[in-house]
Coordinates of C-alpha atoms and ligand atoms in Angstrom, one line a residue:
M1 CA 97.8 48.3 13.4
T2 CA 94.3 48.4 12.0
D3 CA 94.8 50.6 9.0
N4 CA 92.7 49.1 6.2
S5 CA 93.4 51.9 3.7
F6 CA 96.3 49.9 2.2
F7 CA 94.0 47.0 1.6
N8 CA 91.2 49.1 0.3
K9 CA 93.6 50.6 -2.1
I10 CA 94.7 47.3 -3.3
S11 CA 91.2 46.2 -3.6
D12 CA 90.3 49.2 -5.8
S13 CA 93.3 48.6 -8.0
I14 CA 92.4 45.0 -8.4
K15 CA 88.9 46.0 -9.3
Y16 CA 90.2 48.4 -11.8
E17 CA 92.5 45.9 -13.4
L18 CA 89.7 43.3 -13.5
S19 CA 87.2 45.7 -15.0
K20 CA 89.6 46.2 -18.0
R21 CA 89.8 42.4 -18.7
K22 CA 87.3 40.6 -20.9
I23 CA 85.8 38.0 -18.6
I24 CA 82.9 36.0 -19.8
K25 CA 80.7 33.3 -18.5
V26 CA 81.2 29.9 -20.2
E27 CA 78.3 27.7 -20.7
I28 CA 78.2 24.1 -21.9
S29 CA 75.8 23.1 -24.7
A30 CA 74.7 19.5 -24.5
R31 CA 73.7 17.7 -27.7
H32 CA 70.4 19.0 -28.9
V33 CA 68.1 19.5 -31.9
H34 CA 66.3 22.5 -33.3
L35 CA 63.2 21.6 -35.3
S36 CA 61.3 23.2 -38.2
Q37 CA 57.6 23.5 -37.6
S38 CA 56.8 20.9 -40.3
D39 CA 59.3 18.4 -38.8
L40 CA 58.0 18.9 -35.4
E41 CA 54.5 18.0 -36.7
I42 CA 55.8 14.9 -38.3
L43 CA 57.5 13.9 -35.1
F44 CA 54.7 14.8 -32.6
G45 CA 51.5 15.4 -34.5
K46 CA 49.7 18.0 -36.6
G47 CA 49.4 21.5 -35.2
Y48 CA 51.9 20.6 -32.4
S49 CA 53.8 23.2 -30.5
L50 CA 56.7 22.7 -28.1
T51 CA 56.2 23.1 -24.3
P52 CA 58.8 25.3 -22.8
K53 CA 60.4 23.8 -19.7
R54 CA 63.2 26.2 -18.8
D55 CA 64.6 29.4 -20.3
L56 CA 68.1 29.4 -21.7
S57 CA 70.7 32.3 -21.3
Q58 CA 69.9 33.6 -24.8
P59 CA 66.7 35.6 -24.7
G60 CA 63.6 33.8 -26.1
Q61 CA 65.4 30.4 -26.3
Y62 CA 64.1 27.7 -24.2
L63 CA 64.6 23.9 -23.4
S64 CA 61.3 22.1 -24.2
E65 CA 59.7 19.2 -22.4
E66 CA 59.6 17.1 -25.5
R67 CA 62.5 14.7 -26.3
V68 CA 63.5 12.6 -29.4
K69 CA 65.7 9.8 -30.2
L70 CA 68.6 9.9 -32.7
V71 CA 69.4 6.9 -34.8
G72 CA 72.7 6.9 -36.7
L73 CA 74.5 4.2 -38.7
K74 CA 76.4 2.8 -35.7
S75 CA 74.3 3.5 -32.6
E76 CA 71.4 5.5 -31.2
M77 CA 70.9 8.1 -28.5
N78 CA 67.8 8.6 -26.5
N79 CA 66.2 11.4 -24.5
I80 CA 67.7 14.2 -26.8
A81 CA 66.7 17.7 -25.8
I82 CA 64.7 20.0 -28.3
L83 CA 65.4 23.7 -28.0
G84 CA 62.8 26.1 -28.9
P85 CA 61.3 28.0 -30.6
V86 CA 61.1 26.2 -33.9
R87 CA 63.5 27.3 -36.7
K88 CA 63.4 27.6 -40.5
N89 CA 65.7 24.4 -40.7
T90 CA 65.9 21.3 -38.6
Q91 CA 69.4 21.3 -37.0
V92 CA 71.2 18.6 -34.8
E93 CA 74.1 19.8 -32.7
L94 CA 76.5 17.1 -31.5
S95 CA 80.0 16.9 -30.1
I96 CA 82.5 15.1 -32.2
S97 CA 82.4 12.3 -29.7
D98 CA 78.6 11.9 -30.3
A99 CA 79.0 12.2 -34.0
R100 CA 81.6 9.4 -34.0
A101 CA 79.5 7.2 -31.7
L102 CA 76.4 7.6 -33.9
G103 CA 78.3 6.9 -37.1
I104 CA 77.9 10.3 -38.8
K105 CA 79.5 10.2 -42.1
N106 CA 80.2 13.9 -42.6
I107 CA 81.4 15.4 -39.4
T108 CA 81.5 19.1 -40.1
I109 CA 82.2 22.0 -37.7
N110 CA 79.9 24.9 -38.6
E111 CA 78.5 28.0 -37.2
S112 CA 74.8 27.4 -36.1
G113 CA 72.5 27.9 -39.0
Q114 CA 75.1 27.1 -41.6
L115 CA 74.3 23.5 -42.9
D116 CA 76.8 23.3 -45.8
G117 CA 78.3 19.8 -45.7
A118 CA 76.1 18.9 -42.6
G119 CA 75.5 15.1 -41.9
D120 CA 72.4 13.0 -42.0
I121 CA 70.6 11.3 -39.1
T122 CA 67.3 9.8 -38.3
I123 CA 65.2 11.6 -35.7
I124 CA 62.4 9.7 -34.0
G125 CA 59.6 11.5 -32.0
K126 CA 56.4 10.2 -30.2
N127 CA 54.3 10.2 -33.4
G128 CA 56.8 9.7 -36.3
S129 CA 60.3 9.8 -37.6
I130 CA 62.2 11.8 -40.2
E131 CA 65.4 11.3 -42.1
A132 CA 67.0 14.6 -41.4
K133 CA 69.4 14.9 -44.4
N134 CA 71.9 17.6 -44.1
S135 CA 71.0 18.6 -40.6
V136 CA 74.0 17.4 -38.3
I137 CA 76.7 19.9 -37.3
V138 CA 79.3 20.2 -34.6
A139 CA 78.8 23.8 -33.5
K140 CA 81.9 26.1 -33.8
R141 CA 82.7 27.5 -30.4
H142 CA 81.4 31.0 -30.1
I143 CA 80.8 33.9 -27.9
H144 CA 77.5 35.8 -27.7
L145 CA 77.9 39.7 -27.2
R146 CA 75.5 42.6 -27.2
E147 CA 76.4 45.6 -29.4
K148 CA 77.4 47.6 -26.2
D149 CA 79.8 44.7 -25.0
A150 CA 81.4 44.5 -28.4
L151 CA 81.9 48.3 -28.4
E152 CA 83.4 48.4 -24.9
W153 CA 85.8 45.4 -25.6
N154 CA 86.6 46.6 -29.1
L155 CA 85.4 43.4 -30.7
Y156 CA 83.4 42.9 -33.9
N157 CA 80.9 40.4 -35.3
G158 CA 82.8 37.5 -36.9
Q159 CA 86.0 38.2 -35.2
I160 CA 88.1 35.1 -34.2
V161 CA 89.6 35.4 -30.6
K162 CA 91.3 33.2 -28.1
V163 CA 89.7 32.5 -24.7
K164 CA 91.4 31.2 -21.6
V165 CA 88.9 29.1 -19.7
Y166 CA 89.9 29.2 -16.0
G167 CA 90.1 26.2 -13.7
I168 CA 92.4 23.4 -12.6
R169 CA 92.5 22.1 -16.2
S170 CA 92.7 25.7 -17.6
L171 CA 92.9 25.8 -21.3
I172 CA 93.3 28.5 -24.0
F173 CA 90.9 27.9 -26.9
D174 CA 91.7 29.4 -30.3
E175 CA 89.3 29.8 -33.2
V176 CA 86.4 31.3 -31.0
V177 CA 84.1 33.2 -33.2
V178 CA 82.5 36.3 -31.8
R179 CA 78.8 36.9 -32.6
V180 CA 77.3 40.3 -31.9
S181 CA 73.6 41.0 -31.6
D182 CA 71.2 42.9 -29.3
K183 CA 69.1 39.7 -29.3
F184 CA 72.1 38.1 -27.3
M185 CA 73.3 38.0 -23.6
P186 CA 77.1 37.7 -23.1
A187 CA 78.1 34.1 -22.9
M188 CA 80.7 31.7 -24.5
H189 CA 79.2 28.3 -25.6
I190 CA 81.4 25.2 -25.8
D191 CA 80.2 21.5 -26.3
F192 CA 80.9 18.6 -23.8
D193 CA 84.2 17.6 -25.7
E194 CA 85.5 21.1 -25.1
A195 CA 84.2 21.3 -21.6
N196 CA 85.8 18.0 -20.6
A197 CA 89.1 19.1 -22.2
C198 CA 89.2 22.1 -19.8
G199 CA 87.7 20.3 -16.8
L200 CA 84.4 22.2 -16.6
L201 CA 81.6 20.2 -15.1
S202 CA 79.0 22.9 -15.1
Q203 CA 79.3 26.5 -16.2
G204 CA 82.6 28.4 -15.6
Y205 CA 84.5 31.7 -16.6
G206 CA 87.0 32.5 -19.3
E207 CA 88.9 35.5 -20.4
I208 CA 89.1 36.8 -24.0
I209 CA 92.9 37.2 -24.6
L210 CA 92.8 37.9 -28.3
Ligands
LIG1 ZN1 75.5 29.9 -28.6

């Protein structure tokens, strides 16, 4: 018997079920820095501007060609990525493992841009170095959504949700903050400690389960 209608029906119903689920791409953020223009100029020279190397998933954000070294109380790390464009404040985003290895005193988990209680580190560039006080955070895991995604999924800016990341080491993350802006593209961002915990080696997929 070669009647495919049964299978077609199943396939349609699966598609329908899947369409109702809040499935999102999961991307891993490696350790990186954002620099203010004045810090960039101390590290690389007067009037310097970053050289974009590759676009990131969030519109306008890019990985730059330039690299820096981080020096903490316990160790140092070379070849650290700088993400552009420049920002108002210099911010260093590490995993907890990185922060421990470097010897950061105040390890604090914050949303990007919030530097309350942030740690200190020395940043070294080609032309100079800075003592970046109050700059080091471990980024709180988060989801970027556009207004229309948030509307469709009935989620709001600042909401805390759970996300099940799929895979052989599947894991449900709680305390995931939803961030909504039309400047974003839909993606969940976790760091390498979190990616390792759920067995992700590159990007993967998760489902918002509330
Ligand atoms: Zn992000």
